C-alpha positions as CSV (number, residue, x, y, z in Angstrom):
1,X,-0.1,-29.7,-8.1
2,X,-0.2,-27.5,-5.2
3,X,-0.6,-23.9,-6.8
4,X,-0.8,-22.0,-3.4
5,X,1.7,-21.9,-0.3
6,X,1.5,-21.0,2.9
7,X,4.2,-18.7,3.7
8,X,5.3,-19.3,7.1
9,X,8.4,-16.3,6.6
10,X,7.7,-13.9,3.6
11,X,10.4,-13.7,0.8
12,X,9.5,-10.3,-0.8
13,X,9.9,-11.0,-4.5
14,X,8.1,-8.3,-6.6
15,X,5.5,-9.7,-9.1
16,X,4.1,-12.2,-6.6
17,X,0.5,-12.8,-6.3
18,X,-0.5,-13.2,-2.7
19,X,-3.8,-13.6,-1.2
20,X,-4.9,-12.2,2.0
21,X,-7.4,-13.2,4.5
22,X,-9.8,-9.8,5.5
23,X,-12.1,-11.5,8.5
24,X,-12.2,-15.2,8.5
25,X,-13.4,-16.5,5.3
26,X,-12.6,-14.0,3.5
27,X,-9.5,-13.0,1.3
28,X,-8.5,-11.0,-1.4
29,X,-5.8,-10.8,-4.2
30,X,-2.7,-8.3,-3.4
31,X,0.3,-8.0,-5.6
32,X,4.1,-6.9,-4.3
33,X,5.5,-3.8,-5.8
34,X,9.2,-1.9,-4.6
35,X,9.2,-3.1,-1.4
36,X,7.2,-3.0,1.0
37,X,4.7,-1.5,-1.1
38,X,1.5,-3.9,-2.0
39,X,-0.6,-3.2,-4.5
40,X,-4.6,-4.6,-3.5
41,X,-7.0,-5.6,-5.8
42,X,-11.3,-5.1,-5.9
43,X,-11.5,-9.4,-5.7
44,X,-12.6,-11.0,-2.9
45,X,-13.9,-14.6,-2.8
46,X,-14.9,-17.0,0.3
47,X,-12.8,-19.9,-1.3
48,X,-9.3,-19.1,-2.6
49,X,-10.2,-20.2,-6.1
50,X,-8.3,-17.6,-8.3
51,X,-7.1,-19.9,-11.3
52,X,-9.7,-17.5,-13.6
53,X,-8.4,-14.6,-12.4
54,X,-6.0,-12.1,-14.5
55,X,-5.0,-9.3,-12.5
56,X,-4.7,-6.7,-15.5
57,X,-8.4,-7.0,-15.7
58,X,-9.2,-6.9,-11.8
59,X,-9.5,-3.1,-10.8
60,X,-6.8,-1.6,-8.1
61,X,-8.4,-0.7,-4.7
62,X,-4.9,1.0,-3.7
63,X,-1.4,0.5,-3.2
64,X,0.2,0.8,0.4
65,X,3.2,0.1,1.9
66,X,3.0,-2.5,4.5
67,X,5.3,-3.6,7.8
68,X,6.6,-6.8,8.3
69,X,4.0,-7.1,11.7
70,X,0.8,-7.4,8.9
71,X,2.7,-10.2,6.9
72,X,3.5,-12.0,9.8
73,X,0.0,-12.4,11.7
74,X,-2.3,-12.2,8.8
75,X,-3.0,-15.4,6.9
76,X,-0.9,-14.7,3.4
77,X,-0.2,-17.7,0.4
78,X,1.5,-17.2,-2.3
79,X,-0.7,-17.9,-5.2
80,X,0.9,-19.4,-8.6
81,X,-2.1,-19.5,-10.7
82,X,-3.7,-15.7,-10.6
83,X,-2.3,-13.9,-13.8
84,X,-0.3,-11.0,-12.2
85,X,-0.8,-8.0,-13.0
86,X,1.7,-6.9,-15.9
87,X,2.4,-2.5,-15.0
88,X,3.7,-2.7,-11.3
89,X,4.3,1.4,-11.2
90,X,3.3,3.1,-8.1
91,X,2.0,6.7,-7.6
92,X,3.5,9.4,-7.1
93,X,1.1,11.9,-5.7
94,X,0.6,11.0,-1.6
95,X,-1.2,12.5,1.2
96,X,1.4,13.4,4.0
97,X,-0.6,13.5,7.5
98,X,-0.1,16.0,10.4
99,X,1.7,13.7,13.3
100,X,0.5,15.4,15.7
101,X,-1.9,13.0,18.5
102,X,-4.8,14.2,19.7
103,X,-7.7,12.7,21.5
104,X,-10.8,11.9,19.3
105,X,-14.5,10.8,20.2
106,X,-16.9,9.5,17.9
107,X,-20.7,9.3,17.2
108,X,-20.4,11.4,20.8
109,X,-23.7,11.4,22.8
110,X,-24.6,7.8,21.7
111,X,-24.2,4.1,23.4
112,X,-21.9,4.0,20.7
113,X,-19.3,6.8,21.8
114,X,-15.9,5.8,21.6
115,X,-12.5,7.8,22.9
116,X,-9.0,7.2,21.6
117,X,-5.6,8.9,20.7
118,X,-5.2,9.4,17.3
119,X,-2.2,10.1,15.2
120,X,-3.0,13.3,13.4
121,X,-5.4,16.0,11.8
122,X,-5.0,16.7,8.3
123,X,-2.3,16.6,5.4
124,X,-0.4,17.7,2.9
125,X,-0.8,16.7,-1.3
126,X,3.1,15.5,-2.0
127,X,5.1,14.1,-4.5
128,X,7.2,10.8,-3.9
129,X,8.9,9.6,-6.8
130,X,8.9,6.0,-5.1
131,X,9.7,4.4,-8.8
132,X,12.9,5.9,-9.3
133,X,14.3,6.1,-5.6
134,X,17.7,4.6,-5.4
135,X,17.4,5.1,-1.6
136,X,18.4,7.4,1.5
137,X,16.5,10.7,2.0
138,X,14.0,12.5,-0.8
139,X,14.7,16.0,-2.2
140,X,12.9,17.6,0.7
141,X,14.2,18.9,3.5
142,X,11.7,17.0,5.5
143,X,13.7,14.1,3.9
144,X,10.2,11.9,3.4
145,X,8.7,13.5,0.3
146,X,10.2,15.5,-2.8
147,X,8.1,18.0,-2.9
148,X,4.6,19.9,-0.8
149,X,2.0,19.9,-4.2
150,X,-0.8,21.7,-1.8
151,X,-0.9,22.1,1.7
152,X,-3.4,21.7,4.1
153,X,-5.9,20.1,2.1
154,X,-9.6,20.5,2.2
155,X,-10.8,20.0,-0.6
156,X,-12.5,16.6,-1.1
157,X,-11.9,15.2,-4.5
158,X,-7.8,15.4,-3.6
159,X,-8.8,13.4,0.3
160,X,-10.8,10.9,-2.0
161,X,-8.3,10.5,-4.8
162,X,-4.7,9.8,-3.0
163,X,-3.4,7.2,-0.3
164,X,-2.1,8.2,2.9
165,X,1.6,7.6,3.7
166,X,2.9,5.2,6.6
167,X,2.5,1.8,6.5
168,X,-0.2,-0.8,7.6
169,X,-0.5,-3.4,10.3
170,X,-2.1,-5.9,11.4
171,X,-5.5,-5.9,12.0
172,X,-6.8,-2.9,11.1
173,X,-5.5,-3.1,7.6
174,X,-7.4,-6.2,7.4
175,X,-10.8,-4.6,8.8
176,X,-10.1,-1.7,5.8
177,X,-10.1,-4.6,3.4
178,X,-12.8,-6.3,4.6
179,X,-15.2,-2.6,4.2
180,X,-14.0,-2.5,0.4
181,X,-15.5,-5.8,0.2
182,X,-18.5,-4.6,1.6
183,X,-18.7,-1.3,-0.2
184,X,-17.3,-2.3,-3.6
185,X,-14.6,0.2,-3.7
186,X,-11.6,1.6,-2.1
187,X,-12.5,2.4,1.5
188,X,-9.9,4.2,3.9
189,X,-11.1,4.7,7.5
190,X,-8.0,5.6,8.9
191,X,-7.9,8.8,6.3
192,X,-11.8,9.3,7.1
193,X,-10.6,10.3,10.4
194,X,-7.5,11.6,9.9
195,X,-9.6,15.1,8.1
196,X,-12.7,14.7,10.4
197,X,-15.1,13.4,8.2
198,X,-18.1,11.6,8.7
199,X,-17.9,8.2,10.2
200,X,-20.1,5.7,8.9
201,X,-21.8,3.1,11.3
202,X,-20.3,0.3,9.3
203,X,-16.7,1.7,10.9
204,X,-17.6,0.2,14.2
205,X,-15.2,-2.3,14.4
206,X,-12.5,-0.7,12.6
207,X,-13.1,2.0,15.9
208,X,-13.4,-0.4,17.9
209,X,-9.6,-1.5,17.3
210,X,-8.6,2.1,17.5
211,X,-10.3,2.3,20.9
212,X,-9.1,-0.8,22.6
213,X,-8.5,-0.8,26.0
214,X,-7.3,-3.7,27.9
215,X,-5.9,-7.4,26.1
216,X,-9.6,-8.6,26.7
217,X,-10.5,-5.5,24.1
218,X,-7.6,-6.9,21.8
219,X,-8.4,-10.3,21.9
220,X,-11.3,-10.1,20.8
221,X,-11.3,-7.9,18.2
222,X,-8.0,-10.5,17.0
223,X,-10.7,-13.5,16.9
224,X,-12.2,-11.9,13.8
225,X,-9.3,-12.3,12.2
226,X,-7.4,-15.0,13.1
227,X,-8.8,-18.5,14.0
């Protein structure tokens, strides 16, 4: 019995278990939630061997909303054997980044010193009541939240303890997975830099997809993810 499938064009059917290859070799257990919200699990395995696996015992790295772009190039199967996980609420406390762009360098002064555009500086603590949405705009006036909880954050513990809106794509989700694997835990460059924190050496390729200049830049940075 074939208890995984490839799936060639996604059906998004909430309660699937899907599994999701990081870098080559490497994949990871992610659940669908309200669309096109996915909720990611701390489970990754070299062989996609998940028959002992019940996902109300795995811990949750995050949840994120995802585009149709990061289902369509990364490697995905739909897994029938993974218990899935039974309480598929989402939260409702979001960080809401500044969209301004702005050029940023990192480790500046080093061979490693890297220059891109980046999409923002900062956020605000919100509340999305994504459960209960029946659709069209949110009860700000913003139309993309219900309500500011705190504004310009600083303060650490709330950067560390909420998900950045905006969806994902393809392949720097996939790096971000991949540096959970290696750290253990939930691991969120993109937010890292969003409030000017400290970027750790192990970033360097997720930068290095940020910093990409030419389709000989892209492709290879795409060979560590797709064969």
């Amino acid at each position: 019995m074939n208890n995984e499938e490839r799936m060639s064009k996604v059906v998004w059917k909430e309660g699937s278990v899907i599994s999701i290859e990081t870098r080559l070799g490497l994949f990871t257990l992610a659940q669908m939630a309200k669309s096109p919200y996915l909720i990611f699990f701390n489970i990754f395995r070299r062989e996609q061997n998940w028959g002992d696996v019940d996902l109300n015992e795995v811990p949750v790295l995050f949840c994120k909303a995802i585009t149709r772009q990061f289902l369509k190039f990364s490697n995905v199967r739909k897994q029938k054997v993974a218990a899935p996980k039974n309480d598929l609420s989402l939260p409702d406390k979001w960080i809401h980044g500044y969209s301004a762009s702005r050029l940023v360098t990192v480790w500046e002064g080093t061979p490693k010193e890297r220059k891109f555009v980046f999409i923002g500086d900062g956020g605000d603590l919100v509340r999305i009541d994504i459960n209960n949405h029946k659709g069209g705009p949110y009860k700000h006036r913003s139309g993309v939240y219900d309500e500011v909880l705190e504004e310009n954050i600083k303060d650490s513990d709330v950067i560390n303890s909420y998900e950045l809106t905006g969806q994902a794509v393809f392949p720097s989700m996939n790096e971000r997975l991949y540096l959970c694997s290696l750290e253990g835990k939930n691991v969120d460059p993109e937010k890292v830099i969003k409030f000017n924190l400290p970027i750790p050496d192990v970033f360097d390729t997720y930068i290095n997809i940020l910093s990409a200049k030419d389709d000989d830049d892209r492709n290879a940075m795409l060979s560590l993810y797709k064969a």
